[in-house]
Amino acid sequence: MIVAAAIDGGRSSGHLVSEAAELADALGRELHVIHVMEQADMKQGTGDVEGPDARSIKQQAKDIAADTSSATSADFTPIGLIGQPVREVIEYTKVTI
């Protein structure tokens, strides 16, 4: 089981990650910090971004999650996803838990 912290990359993300890290530590669980780039923002022309572009976008989302590392000294796994944020976070936690 994990503790999942879904962030938007905003100013409060660091505080959320810090709080989630404390919870994960108290529960003895692994922390995953998740950032989702919305699918609507990923469209180019008439189709969805796929292939190398999608991997690049997922890496950008993962980098945003990783950038919150200054908020905590705890280890965590940064996760970058593409899609509708609520749906993607729920699906990720269903699979990961």
Short mmCIF file of C-alpha atoms in Angstrom, two decimals:
data_model
loop_
_atom_site.label_atom_id
_atom_site.label_comp_id
_atom_site.label_asym_id
_atom_site.label_seq_id
_atom_site.Cartn_x
_atom_site.Cartn_y
_atom_site.Cartn_z
CA MET A 1 0.00 0.00 0.00
CA ILE A 2 1.17 3.54 -0.73
CA VAL A 3 0.43 7.09 0.30
CA ALA A 4 -0.39 9.08 -2.84
CA ALA A 5 -0.07 12.86 -3.00
CA ALA A 6 -1.59 14.38 -6.14
CA ILE A 7 -0.17 17.82 -6.85
CA ASP A 8 -0.90 20.57 -9.36
CA GLY A 9 2.57 22.11 -9.26
CA GLY A 10 1.26 25.20 -7.51
CA ARG A 11 2.67 26.95 -4.45
CA SER A 12 0.89 24.66 -1.98
CA SER A 13 2.28 21.49 -3.57
CA GLY A 14 5.39 21.53 -1.40
CA HIS A 15 3.31 21.73 1.78
CA LEU A 16 1.10 18.87 0.61
CA VAL A 17 4.14 16.70 -0.13
CA SER A 18 5.62 17.50 3.28
CA GLU A 19 2.38 16.49 5.03
CA ALA A 20 2.06 13.35 2.90
CA ALA A 21 5.66 12.41 3.72
CA GLU A 22 4.91 12.65 7.44
CA LEU A 23 1.84 10.44 6.98
CA ALA A 24 3.76 7.89 4.91
CA ASP A 25 6.50 7.78 7.53
CA ALA A 26 4.00 7.33 10.37
CA LEU A 27 2.29 4.49 8.49
CA GLY A 28 5.50 2.93 7.24
CA ARG A 29 4.34 3.32 3.65
CA GLU A 30 5.97 4.40 0.39
CA LEU A 31 5.10 7.89 -0.88
CA HIS A 32 4.18 8.52 -4.52
CA VAL A 33 3.88 12.14 -5.67
CA ILE A 34 1.64 12.34 -8.73
CA HIS A 35 1.23 15.14 -11.28
CA VAL A 36 -1.19 14.81 -14.20
CA MET A 37 -0.98 16.90 -17.37
CA GLU A 38 -4.49 17.28 -18.77
CA GLN A 39 -5.31 15.57 -22.05
CA ALA A 40 -7.03 18.70 -23.39
CA ASP A 41 -3.72 20.54 -23.13
CA MET A 42 -1.93 17.80 -25.04
CA LYS A 43 -3.90 17.90 -28.30
CA GLN A 44 -2.16 19.09 -31.42
CA GLY A 45 -4.19 19.54 -34.56
CA THR A 46 -6.92 16.92 -34.71
CA GLY A 47 -5.39 14.05 -32.75
CA ASP A 48 -4.08 13.26 -29.31
CA VAL A 49 -0.38 13.27 -28.61
CA GLU A 50 1.04 9.76 -28.77
CA GLY A 51 4.39 8.03 -29.04
CA PRO A 52 7.54 10.02 -28.27
CA ASP A 53 5.57 13.21 -27.60
CA ALA A 54 3.46 11.46 -24.97
CA ARG A 55 6.60 10.09 -23.30
CA SER A 56 8.06 13.60 -23.25
CA ILE A 57 4.89 15.02 -21.71
CA LYS A 58 4.81 12.26 -19.08
CA GLN A 59 8.44 13.09 -18.27
CA GLN A 60 7.52 16.77 -17.88
CA ALA A 61 4.73 15.80 -15.49
CA LYS A 62 7.13 13.53 -13.59
CA ASP A 63 9.66 16.38 -13.38
CA ILE A 64 7.01 18.65 -11.85
CA ALA A 65 6.33 15.99 -9.22
CA ALA A 66 10.06 15.56 -8.59
CA ASP A 67 10.55 19.32 -8.19
CA THR A 68 8.66 19.19 -4.89
CA SER A 69 11.60 17.30 -3.36
CA SER A 70 12.81 20.50 -1.70
CA ALA A 71 9.72 20.35 0.51
CA THR A 72 10.82 17.16 2.26
CA SER A 73 13.89 15.11 2.97
CA ALA A 74 11.80 11.94 2.65
CA ASP A 75 12.25 9.60 -0.29
CA PHE A 76 9.35 9.46 -2.71
CA THR A 77 8.55 8.23 -6.18
CA PRO A 78 7.58 10.99 -8.65
CA ILE A 79 4.85 9.93 -11.09
CA GLY A 80 3.87 11.76 -14.30
CA LEU A 81 0.60 10.97 -16.05
CA ILE A 82 -1.49 12.37 -18.90
CA GLY A 83 -5.28 12.70 -18.84
CA GLN A 84 -8.10 13.94 -16.66
CA PRO A 85 -6.42 14.46 -13.25
CA VAL A 86 -9.06 12.99 -10.95
CA ARG A 87 -9.61 9.93 -13.15
CA GLU A 88 -5.89 9.30 -13.67
CA VAL A 89 -5.06 9.56 -9.96
CA ILE A 90 -7.90 7.19 -9.04
CA GLU A 91 -6.87 4.67 -11.70
CA TYR A 92 -3.20 4.90 -10.66
CA THR A 93 -4.00 4.24 -7.01
CA LYS A 94 -6.33 1.34 -7.89
CA VAL A 95 -3.51 -0.37 -9.77
CA THR A 96 -0.78 0.52 -7.30
CA ILE A 97 -2.57 -0.40 -4.10
#
